[in-house]
């Protein structure tokens, strides 16, 4: 009996480790050098199709309902709008023409990951999925720090993934976690932490709250070393916590008192620790100056000055024709690979702008941007209807999506998808007493 229990524990632990890896492969899709082609998201999607077929055969929870159908129909509208723009402009940039396929891949990969979580715990709830995502973000931050400080770790990461371009821009990176894309993913993890703390603080011990807040600070610090768009998540999280605490009424909600108490304590402990590494470690000093360049500039020069913000300002360029404003030019990436392109040389993105809103306008115009925005809002609405008890979390994701577009053109469907397929929580029934 003891042997059987031991074997069961070992099997569950191995399944847990596998699930952590799969969540990481989903949340930070990676193209390994030893893979024939494609990234981990694609392989998860293929396995997800197999899991779906098995689930249907067993008549399990793998049910394709009208919500999923509606979601894919909306994604198809984005693809059709992109196809119209590229067709009318005679371009070959199909970045978003296949968006419905990309959305389907995300959903299939998410189904596999949720199935693994369900196999361990019996249920893949929204909070549990968020906990796995927070864990893999912490792991990626640890890998990024090790990569920056250990030549052996960096050599290993460089061998299994393509990091040539990352080394040329002198940015730290994890395994598949790099630049603004990783920053966006870290930002969402910070929002998840804040949301869980606000929702569950009453039922948590001080130790658990401490671990969440420690993860929050760690992701904020290291995440900003990877990409400063991580700050978006930190700001949204803190604003949300202050709002829910009734701080604007000059009071603190009882449920969040211990959260702010522990957060203050961790903050007091983190500052001298950062200062110690700043004065003793050259690599850490360089990365921390990059991560919080604005604060260093404010202290040293008296003005808030961030190089990337200045670069972003130089990327503000608007269409010069009504046609481009309405339906775009059909380009979102550099057009130099298009043999039919005869315009000006652009070494970066189309029109040399990295600003998300402008890239969408130049690709499929204001019509496409409006349709894409409606699509994201509808996805948010579908998630809220599927999990009404977590409406605030999805609303925070929606805010983050539209803020992030000021910097990059990525959307947050991947985060909506995995939570959209989470198991619904049973709502407590209203018990009415018989009338006297």
CSV table of C-alpha atoms in Angstrom, one decimal:
chain,number,residue,atom,x,y,z
A,1,UNK,CA,0.0,0.0,0.0
A,2,UNK,CA,2.8,2.4,0.9
A,3,UNK,CA,4.6,1.5,-2.4
A,4,UNK,CA,1.4,2.2,-4.3
A,5,UNK,CA,1.0,5.6,-2.6
A,6,UNK,CA,4.6,6.5,-3.2
A,7,UNK,CA,4.3,5.6,-6.9
A,8,UNK,CA,1.1,7.7,-7.1
A,9,UNK,CA,2.9,10.7,-5.6
A,10,UNK,CA,5.9,10.3,-7.9
A,11,UNK,CA,3.6,10.1,-10.9
A,12,UNK,CA,1.6,13.2,-9.9
A,13,UNK,CA,4.9,15.1,-9.3
A,14,UNK,CA,6.2,14.1,-12.7
A,15,UNK,CA,2.9,15.1,-14.3
A,16,UNK,CA,3.2,18.4,-12.4
A,17,UNK,CA,6.7,19.1,-13.8
A,18,UNK,CA,5.5,18.2,-17.3
A,19,UNK,CA,2.6,20.6,-17.0
A,20,UNK,CA,4.9,23.4,-15.8
A,21,UNK,CA,7.0,22.8,-18.9
A,22,UNK,CA,3.9,22.8,-21.2
A,23,UNK,CA,2.6,26.0,-19.6
A,24,UNK,CA,6.0,27.6,-20.3
A,25,UNK,CA,6.0,26.4,-23.9
A,26,UNK,CA,2.5,27.9,-24.3
A,27,UNK,CA,3.1,31.2,-22.5
A,28,UNK,CA,6.6,31.7,-24.0
A,29,UNK,CA,6.5,29.9,-27.4
A,30,UNK,CA,10.1,28.9,-28.2
A,31,UNK,CA,11.7,27.8,-31.5
A,32,UNK,CA,14.3,25.2,-30.5
A,33,UNK,CA,17.3,24.7,-32.7
A,34,UNK,CA,16.7,20.9,-32.6
A,35,UNK,CA,13.1,21.2,-33.7
A,36,UNK,CA,12.6,20.5,-37.5
A,37,UNK,CA,10.4,23.7,-37.8
A,38,UNK,CA,7.9,25.8,-36.0
A,39,UNK,CA,7.8,26.7,-32.3
A,40,UNK,CA,6.4,25.0,-29.2
A,41,UNK,CA,3.0,26.5,-29.6
A,42,UNK,CA,2.5,24.7,-32.9
A,43,UNK,CA,3.5,21.3,-31.3
A,44,UNK,CA,1.2,21.9,-28.4
A,45,UNK,CA,-1.7,22.6,-30.8
A,46,UNK,CA,-1.1,19.4,-32.6
A,47,UNK,CA,-1.1,17.5,-29.4
A,48,UNK,CA,-4.2,19.5,-28.4
A,49,UNK,CA,-6.1,18.2,-31.4
A,50,UNK,CA,-5.2,14.6,-30.3
A,51,UNK,CA,-6.4,15.4,-26.8
A,52,UNK,CA,-9.6,16.9,-28.1
A,53,UNK,CA,-10.3,13.8,-30.2
A,54,UNK,CA,-9.7,11.5,-27.3
A,55,UNK,CA,-11.9,13.7,-25.1
A,56,UNK,CA,-14.7,13.5,-27.6
A,57,UNK,CA,-14.4,9.8,-27.9
A,58,UNK,CA,-14.7,9.5,-24.1
A,59,UNK,CA,-17.5,12.0,-24.1
A,60,UNK,CA,-15.5,14.1,-21.6
A,61,UNK,CA,-15.6,17.8,-21.3
A,62,UNK,CA,-14.3,18.4,-24.8
A,63,UNK,CA,-17.4,20.1,-26.1
A,64,UNK,CA,-17.3,22.6,-29.0
A,65,UNK,CA,-20.0,25.0,-28.1
A,66,UNK,CA,-21.4,28.2,-29.7
A,67,UNK,CA,-19.1,30.4,-27.7
A,68,UNK,CA,-16.0,28.9,-29.3
A,69,UNK,CA,-17.7,29.0,-32.8
A,70,UNK,CA,-18.5,32.7,-32.3
A,71,UNK,CA,-14.9,33.4,-31.2
A,72,UNK,CA,-13.5,31.8,-34.4
A,73,UNK,CA,-16.0,33.6,-36.6
A,74,UNK,CA,-14.8,36.9,-35.1
A,75,UNK,CA,-11.2,36.0,-35.7
A,76,UNK,CA,-12.2,35.1,-39.3
A,77,UNK,CA,-13.4,38.7,-39.7
A,78,UNK,CA,-10.0,40.0,-38.9
A,79,UNK,CA,-8.5,37.6,-41.4
A,80,UNK,CA,-10.9,38.7,-44.1
A,81,UNK,CA,-10.2,42.4,-43.4
A,82,UNK,CA,-6.5,41.7,-43.7
A,83,UNK,CA,-7.0,39.8,-46.9
A,84,UNK,CA,-9.0,42.7,-48.4
A,85,UNK,CA,-6.3,45.1,-47.6
A,86,UNK,CA,-3.5,43.0,-49.0
A,87,UNK,CA,-5.6,42.2,-52.1
A,88,UNK,CA,-6.5,45.8,-52.9
A,89,UNK,CA,-2.9,46.9,-52.3
A,90,UNK,CA,-1.4,44.0,-54.2
A,91,UNK,CA,0.9,43.1,-51.4
A,92,UNK,CA,2.2,39.7,-50.1
A,93,UNK,CA,2.2,40.6,-46.4
A,94,UNK,CA,-0.1,37.9,-44.9
A,95,UNK,CA,0.8,38.5,-41.3
A,96,UNK,CA,-2.8,38.8,-40.2
A,97,UNK,CA,-4.5,37.1,-43.1
A,98,UNK,CA,-4.0,33.8,-41.3
A,99,UNK,CA,-5.1,35.3,-37.9
A,100,UNK,CA,-8.0,32.8,-37.6
A,101,UNK,CA,-5.5,30.0,-38.0
A,102,UNK,CA,-3.3,31.5,-35.3
A,103,UNK,CA,-6.3,31.9,-33.0
A,104,UNK,CA,-7.2,28.2,-33.6
A,105,UNK,CA,-3.6,27.2,-32.8
A,106,UNK,CA,-3.7,29.1,-29.5
A,107,UNK,CA,-7.0,27.5,-28.5
A,108,UNK,CA,-5.9,24.0,-29.3
A,109,UNK,CA,-2.6,24.5,-27.4
A,110,UNK,CA,-4.6,26.0,-24.5
A,111,UNK,CA,-6.9,22.9,-24.5
A,112,UNK,CA,-3.9,20.6,-24.1
A,113,UNK,CA,-2.4,22.6,-21.2
A,114,UNK,CA,-5.7,22.8,-19.4
A,115,UNK,CA,-6.2,19.1,-19.9
A,116,UNK,CA,-2.9,18.4,-18.1
A,117,UNK,CA,-3.8,20.7,-15.2
A,118,UNK,CA,-7.2,19.0,-15.0
A,119,UNK,CA,-5.5,15.6,-14.9
A,120,UNK,CA,-3.5,16.7,-11.8
A,121,UNK,CA,-6.2,18.6,-9.8
A,122,UNK,CA,-9.4,17.3,-11.4
A,123,UNK,CA,-10.3,20.9,-12.4
A,124,UNK,CA,-8.5,23.6,-14.4
A,125,UNK,CA,-9.8,26.7,-12.7
A,126,UNK,CA,-8.9,30.3,-13.7
A,127,UNK,CA,-7.0,30.9,-10.4
A,128,UNK,CA,-5.0,27.6,-10.8
A,129,UNK,CA,-4.1,28.4,-14.4
A,130,UNK,CA,-2.9,31.9,-13.3
A,131,UNK,CA,-0.8,30.3,-10.6
A,132,UNK,CA,1.0,28.1,-13.2
A,133,UNK,CA,1.5,31.2,-15.4
A,134,UNK,CA,3.0,33.2,-12.5
A,135,UNK,CA,5.3,30.3,-11.7
A,136,UNK,CA,6.7,30.0,-15.2
A,137,UNK,CA,7.2,33.8,-15.3
A,138,UNK,CA,9.3,33.5,-12.2
A,139,UNK,CA,11.2,30.6,-13.7
A,140,UNK,CA,11.9,32.7,-16.9
A,141,UNK,CA,13.1,35.6,-14.8
A,142,UNK,CA,15.5,33.2,-13.0
A,143,UNK,CA,16.8,31.9,-16.3
A,144,UNK,CA,17.3,35.5,-17.6
A,145,UNK,CA,19.3,36.4,-14.5
A,146,UNK,CA,21.4,33.3,-14.8
A,147,UNK,CA,21.9,33.9,-18.6
A,148,UNK,CA,23.2,37.4,-17.8
A,149,UNK,CA,25.6,36.3,-15.1
A,150,UNK,CA,26.7,32.8,-16.1
A,151,UNK,CA,28.6,32.2,-19.4
A,152,UNK,CA,27.8,28.5,-19.0
A,153,UNK,CA,24.0,29.1,-18.8
A,154,UNK,CA,24.1,31.6,-21.6
A,155,UNK,CA,26.0,29.1,-23.8
A,156,UNK,CA,23.4,26.5,-23.1
A,157,UNK,CA,20.5,28.8,-23.9
A,158,UNK,CA,22.2,30.0,-27.0
A,159,UNK,CA,22.7,26.4,-28.2
A,160,UNK,CA,19.1,25.3,-27.9
A,161,UNK,CA,17.5,28.6,-29.1
A,162,UNK,CA,18.3,31.2,-31.7
A,163,UNK,CA,19.6,34.2,-29.8
A,164,UNK,CA,22.0,35.8,-32.2
A,165,UNK,CA,19.9,39.0,-32.6
A,166,UNK,CA,19.3,39.3,-28.9
A,167,UNK,CA,23.0,39.3,-28.1
A,168,UNK,CA,23.5,42.1,-30.7
A,169,UNK,CA,21.1,44.4,-28.8
A,170,UNK,CA,22.6,43.6,-25.4
A,171,UNK,CA,19.3,42.6,-23.7
A,172,UNK,CA,19.0,39.7,-21.2
A,173,UNK,CA,16.6,36.9,-22.1
A,174,UNK,CA,15.2,33.6,-21.0
A,175,UNK,CA,14.2,30.6,-23.0
A,176,UNK,CA,11.8,32.0,-25.5
A,177,UNK,CA,11.3,35.1,-23.2
A,178,UNK,CA,12.8,38.2,-24.8
A,179,UNK,CA,12.1,41.8,-25.7
A,180,UNK,CA,8.7,43.4,-25.7
A,181,UNK,CA,6.8,40.1,-26.2
A,182,UNK,CA,8.1,38.8,-22.9
A,183,UNK,CA,7.5,42.1,-21.3
A,184,UNK,CA,3.8,41.9,-22.2
A,185,UNK,CA,3.6,38.4,-20.8
A,186,UNK,CA,5.3,39.5,-17.6
A,187,UNK,CA,2.9,42.4,-17.3
A,188,UNK,CA,-0.1,40.1,-17.5
A,189,UNK,CA,1.4,37.9,-14.7
A,190,UNK,CA,1.7,40.9,-12.5
A,191,UNK,CA,-2.0,41.7,-13.1
A,192,UNK,CA,-2.8,38.1,-12.2
A,193,UNK,CA,-0.9,38.4,-8.9
A,194,UNK,CA,-2.7,41.6,-8.0
A,195,UNK,CA,-6.1,40.1,-8.9
A,196,UNK,CA,-5.5,36.9,-6.8
A,197,UNK,CA,-4.3,38.9,-3.8
A,198,UNK,CA,-7.4,41.2,-3.9
A,199,UNK,CA,-9.8,38.3,-4.4
A,200,UNK,CA,-8.2,35.7,-2.0
A,201,UNK,CA,-6.4,37.7,0.6
A,202,UNK,CA,-8.9,37.0,3.3
A,203,UNK,CA,-8.4,33.2,3.0
A,204,UNK,CA,-4.6,33.3,2.6
A,205,UNK,CA,-1.9,33.0,5.2
A,206,UNK,CA,0.8,35.6,5.6
A,207,UNK,CA,3.3,33.2,4.2
A,208,UNK,CA,1.3,32.7,0.9
A,209,UNK,CA,0.8,36.4,0.5
A,210,UNK,CA,4.5,36.9,1.1
A,211,UNK,CA,5.3,34.5,-1.7
A,212,UNK,CA,2.9,36.2,-4.2
A,213,UNK,CA,4.3,39.7,-3.3
A,214,UNK,CA,7.9,38.4,-3.6
A,215,UNK,CA,7.1,37.0,-7.0
A,216,UNK,CA,5.5,40.4,-7.9
A,217,UNK,CA,8.7,42.3,-7.0
A,218,UNK,CA,10.9,39.8,-8.7
A,219,UNK,CA,9.0,39.9,-12.0
A,220,UNK,CA,8.9,43.7,-11.9
A,221,UNK,CA,12.6,44.0,-11.4
A,222,UNK,CA,13.9,41.3,-13.8
A,223,UNK,CA,11.0,41.7,-16.2
A,224,UNK,CA,11.9,45.3,-16.7
A,225,UNK,CA,15.5,44.2,-17.4
A,226,UNK,CA,14.1,42.1,-20.2
A,227,UNK,CA,11.6,44.7,-21.5
A,228,UNK,CA,10.3,47.8,-19.8
A,229,UNK,CA,6.8,47.2,-21.1
A,230,UNK,CA,6.5,45.1,-18.0
A,231,UNK,CA,5.9,48.4,-16.2
A,232,UNK,CA,2.4,48.5,-17.8
A,233,UNK,CA,1.4,45.5,-15.7
A,234,UNK,CA,3.0,46.9,-12.6
A,235,UNK,CA,1.1,50.2,-12.9
A,236,UNK,CA,-2.3,48.5,-13.7
A,237,UNK,CA,-1.8,46.1,-10.8
A,238,UNK,CA,-1.0,48.8,-8.2
A,239,UNK,CA,-3.8,51.1,-9.4
A,240,UNK,CA,-6.2,48.1,-9.2
A,241,UNK,CA,-5.1,47.3,-5.6
A,242,UNK,CA,-5.3,50.9,-4.5
A,243,UNK,CA,-8.8,51.2,-6.0
A,244,UNK,CA,-10.1,48.0,-4.5
A,245,UNK,CA,-8.6,49.0,-1.1
A,246,UNK,CA,-10.7,52.2,-1.1
A,247,UNK,CA,-7.4,54.1,-0.7
A,248,UNK,CA,-9.0,57.0,-2.7
A,249,UNK,CA,-11.4,57.3,0.3
A,250,UNK,CA,-8.3,57.7,2.6
A,251,UNK,CA,-8.9,54.3,4.1
A,252,UNK,CA,-7.8,50.7,3.5
A,253,UNK,CA,-10.2,47.8,3.1
A,254,UNK,CA,-9.6,45.2,5.9
A,255,UNK,CA,-9.0,42.4,3.4
A,256,UNK,CA,-6.0,44.2,1.9
A,257,UNK,CA,-4.4,45.6,5.0
A,258,UNK,CA,-2.1,42.6,5.4
A,259,UNK,CA,-1.3,42.8,1.6
A,260,UNK,CA,-0.1,46.3,1.8
A,261,UNK,CA,1.7,45.6,5.1
A,262,UNK,CA,3.7,42.7,3.6
A,263,UNK,CA,4.2,44.7,0.3
A,264,UNK,CA,5.7,47.5,2.3
A,265,UNK,CA,7.9,45.2,4.2
A,266,UNK,CA,9.2,43.4,1.1
A,267,UNK,CA,9.7,46.8,-0.6
A,268,UNK,CA,11.9,48.0,2.4
A,269,UNK,CA,13.9,44.8,2.1
A,270,UNK,CA,14.3,44.8,-1.7
A,271,UNK,CA,15.6,48.4,-2.0
A,272,UNK,CA,18.9,47.9,0.0
A,273,UNK,CA,19.4,44.5,-1.7
A,274,UNK,CA,19.2,46.1,-5.1
A,275,UNK,CA,21.6,48.8,-4.0
A,276,UNK,CA,24.0,46.2,-2.8
A,277,UNK,CA,24.1,44.4,-6.1
A,278,UNK,CA,24.2,47.7,-7.9
A,279,UNK,CA,27.5,48.7,-6.3
A,280,UNK,CA,29.1,45.3,-6.3
A,281,UNK,CA,28.0,43.7,-9.6
A,282,UNK,CA,28.8,45.5,-12.9
A,283,UNK,CA,26.4,43.3,-15.0
A,284,UNK,CA,23.5,43.8,-12.5
A,285,UNK,CA,24.2,47.6,-12.4
A,286,UNK,CA,24.0,47.8,-16.2
A,287,UNK,CA,20.7,45.9,-16.4
A,288,UNK,CA,19.1,47.7,-13.4
A,289,UNK,CA,20.0,51.1,-15.0
A,290,UNK,CA,18.3,49.9,-18.2
A,291,UNK,CA,15.2,48.6,-16.3
A,292,UNK,CA,14.6,51.8,-14.4
A,293,UNK,CA,16.3,54.3,-16.7
A,294,UNK,CA,13.7,56.9,-16.1
A,295,UNK,CA,14.3,56.9,-12.3
A,296,UNK,CA,18.0,57.1,-12.7
A,297,UNK,CA,17.6,60.0,-15.1
A,298,UNK,CA,15.3,61.8,-12.7
A,299,UNK,CA,17.8,61.4,-9.8
A,300,UNK,CA,21.0,62.2,-11.8
A,301,UNK,CA,19.6,64.9,-14.2
A,302,UNK,CA,16.4,66.1,-12.7
A,303,UNK,CA,14.3,65.1,-15.7
A,304,UNK,CA,12.5,61.9,-16.7
A,305,UNK,CA,14.3,60.7,-19.8
A,306,UNK,CA,14.0,57.2,-21.3
A,307,UNK,CA,15.8,56.4,-24.6
A,308,UNK,CA,13.1,54.0,-25.8
A,309,UNK,CA,10.4,56.7,-25.3
A,310,UNK,CA,12.5,59.1,-27.4
A,311,UNK,CA,12.8,56.5,-30.0
A,312,UNK,CA,9.1,55.9,-29.9
A,313,UNK,CA,8.4,59.6,-30.4
A,314,UNK,CA,10.5,59.5,-33.6
A,315,UNK,CA,8.3,56.6,-34.9
A,316,UNK,CA,5.1,58.8,-34.9
A,317,UNK,CA,4.2,58.9,-38.6
A,318,UNK,CA,0.8,59.2,-40.1
A,319,UNK,CA,-0.7,58.1,-43.4
A,320,UNK,CA,-0.6,60.7,-46.2
A,321,UNK,CA,-3.6,59.5,-48.2
A,322,UNK,CA,-7.3,58.8,-47.4
A,323,UNK,CA,-7.0,55.3,-48.9
A,324,UNK,CA,-4.2,54.4,-46.4
A,325,UNK,CA,-6.3,55.9,-43.5
A,326,UNK,CA,-9.3,53.7,-44.5
A,327,UNK,CA,-7.9,50.4,-45.7
A,328,UNK,CA,-4.1,50.7,-45.1
A,329,UNK,CA,-1.2,49.9,-47.4
A,330,UNK,CA,-1.2,46.2,-46.8
A,331,UNK,CA,2.1,46.1,-45.0
A,332,UNK,CA,2.9,45.6,-41.3
A,333,UNK,CA,6.4,44.2,-41.6
A,334,UNK,CA,9.3,45.4,-43.7
A,335,UNK,CA,8.3,45.3,-47.4
A,336,UNK,CA,11.8,44.8,-48.6
A,337,UNK,CA,11.2,41.0,-49.1
A,338,UNK,CA,8.3,41.8,-51.4
A,339,UNK,CA,9.6,41.7,-55.0
A,340,UNK,CA,6.8,44.1,-56.2
A,341,UNK,CA,7.7,46.8,-53.6
A,342,UNK,CA,9.3,49.9,-55.1
A,343,UNK,CA,9.0,52.4,-52.3
A,344,UNK,CA,11.6,53.8,-49.8
A,345,UNK,CA,14.0,51.4,-48.1
A,346,UNK,CA,12.9,50.5,-44.6
A,347,UNK,CA,15.1,48.4,-42.4
A,348,UNK,CA,12.6,47.9,-39.6
A,349,UNK,CA,8.8,47.6,-39.7
A,350,UNK,CA,6.8,49.3,-42.4
A,351,UNK,CA,7.2,53.1,-42.3
A,352,UNK,CA,9.9,52.4,-39.6
A,353,UNK,CA,7.3,52.6,-36.8
A,354,UNK,CA,6.9,50.1,-34.0
A,355,UNK,CA,3.8,51.7,-32.5
A,356,UNK,CA,1.0,49.2,-32.5
A,357,UNK,CA,-1.9,51.5,-33.5
A,358,UNK,CA,0.1,53.0,-36.4
A,359,UNK,CA,1.2,49.6,-37.6
A,360,UNK,CA,-2.4,48.4,-37.7
A,361,UNK,CA,-3.5,51.6,-39.5
A,362,UNK,CA,-0.8,51.2,-42.2
A,363,UNK,CA,-1.7,47.5,-42.5
A,364,UNK,CA,-5.5,47.5,-42.8
A,365,UNK,CA,-6.5,51.1,-42.0
A,366,UNK,CA,-8.9,52.5,-39.5
A,367,UNK,CA,-11.5,50.0,-40.6
A,368,UNK,CA,-9.3,47.1,-39.8
A,369,UNK,CA,-8.1,48.7,-36.5
A,370,UNK,CA,-11.7,49.3,-35.4
A,371,UNK,CA,-12.7,45.7,-36.4
A,372,UNK,CA,-9.7,44.3,-34.5
A,373,UNK,CA,-10.5,46.4,-31.5
A,374,UNK,CA,-14.1,45.1,-31.5
A,375,UNK,CA,-12.8,41.6,-31.8
A,376,UNK,CA,-10.7,42.0,-28.7
A,377,UNK,CA,-13.6,43.5,-26.8
A,378,UNK,CA,-15.8,40.6,-27.9
A,379,UNK,CA,-13.2,38.1,-26.8
A,380,UNK,CA,-13.1,39.8,-23.4
A,381,UNK,CA,-16.9,39.7,-23.2
A,382,UNK,CA,-17.0,36.0,-24.0
A,383,UNK,CA,-14.5,35.3,-21.3
A,384,UNK,CA,-16.5,37.4,-18.8
A,385,UNK,CA,-19.7,35.6,-19.7
A,386,UNK,CA,-17.9,32.2,-19.3
A,387,UNK,CA,-16.4,33.2,-15.9
A,388,UNK,CA,-18.5,36.0,-14.5
A,389,UNK,CA,-16.8,35.7,-11.1
A,390,UNK,CA,-13.6,36.8,-12.7
A,391,UNK,CA,-14.9,39.7,-14.8
A,392,UNK,CA,-12.4,42.1,-13.3
A,393,UNK,CA,-9.4,40.1,-14.4
A,394,UNK,CA,-10.5,40.0,-18.0
A,395,UNK,CA,-11.3,43.7,-17.9
A,396,UNK,CA,-7.8,44.4,-16.6
A,397,UNK,CA,-6.4,42.3,-19.5
A,398,UNK,CA,-8.5,44.4,-21.9
A,399,UNK,CA,-7.1,47.6,-20.5
A,400,UNK,CA,-3.5,46.2,-20.8
A,401,UNK,CA,-4.2,45.2,-24.4
A,402,UNK,CA,-5.1,48.7,-25.5
A,403,UNK,CA,-2.2,50.3,-23.5
A,404,UNK,CA,0.3,47.9,-25.0
A,405,UNK,CA,-0.7,48.9,-28.5
A,406,UNK,CA,0.9,52.2,-27.8
A,407,UNK,CA,4.2,50.4,-27.9
A,408,UNK,CA,3.8,47.1,-29.8
A,409,UNK,CA,1.3,45.5,-32.1
A,410,UNK,CA,0.8,42.2,-30.3
A,411,UNK,CA,-2.6,41.3,-29.0
A,412,UNK,CA,-3.4,39.4,-25.8
A,413,UNK,CA,-5.6,36.6,-27.3
A,414,UNK,CA,-3.2,34.0,-25.9
A,415,UNK,CA,-4.0,35.0,-22.4
A,416,UNK,CA,-7.7,35.2,-23.0
A,417,UNK,CA,-7.7,31.8,-24.8
A,418,UNK,CA,-6.2,29.7,-22.0
A,419,UNK,CA,-8.6,31.2,-19.4
A,420,UNK,CA,-11.5,31.1,-21.7
A,421,UNK,CA,-11.2,27.3,-21.8
A,422,UNK,CA,-10.8,27.0,-18.0
A,423,UNK,CA,-13.5,25.1,-16.1
A,424,UNK,CA,-16.4,27.1,-14.9
A,425,UNK,CA,-16.8,27.5,-11.1
A,426,UNK,CA,-20.1,26.5,-9.6
A,427,UNK,CA,-22.1,29.4,-8.4
A,428,UNK,CA,-23.5,29.1,-4.9
A,429,UNK,CA,-27.2,28.6,-5.0
A,430,UNK,CA,-29.5,31.1,-3.3
A,431,UNK,CA,-31.3,29.4,-0.4
A,432,UNK,CA,-34.5,31.1,0.6
A,433,UNK,CA,-36.2,30.5,3.8
A,434,UNK,CA,-39.9,29.6,3.7
A,435,UNK,CA,-42.2,32.5,4.3
A,436,UNK,CA,-43.8,32.7,7.7
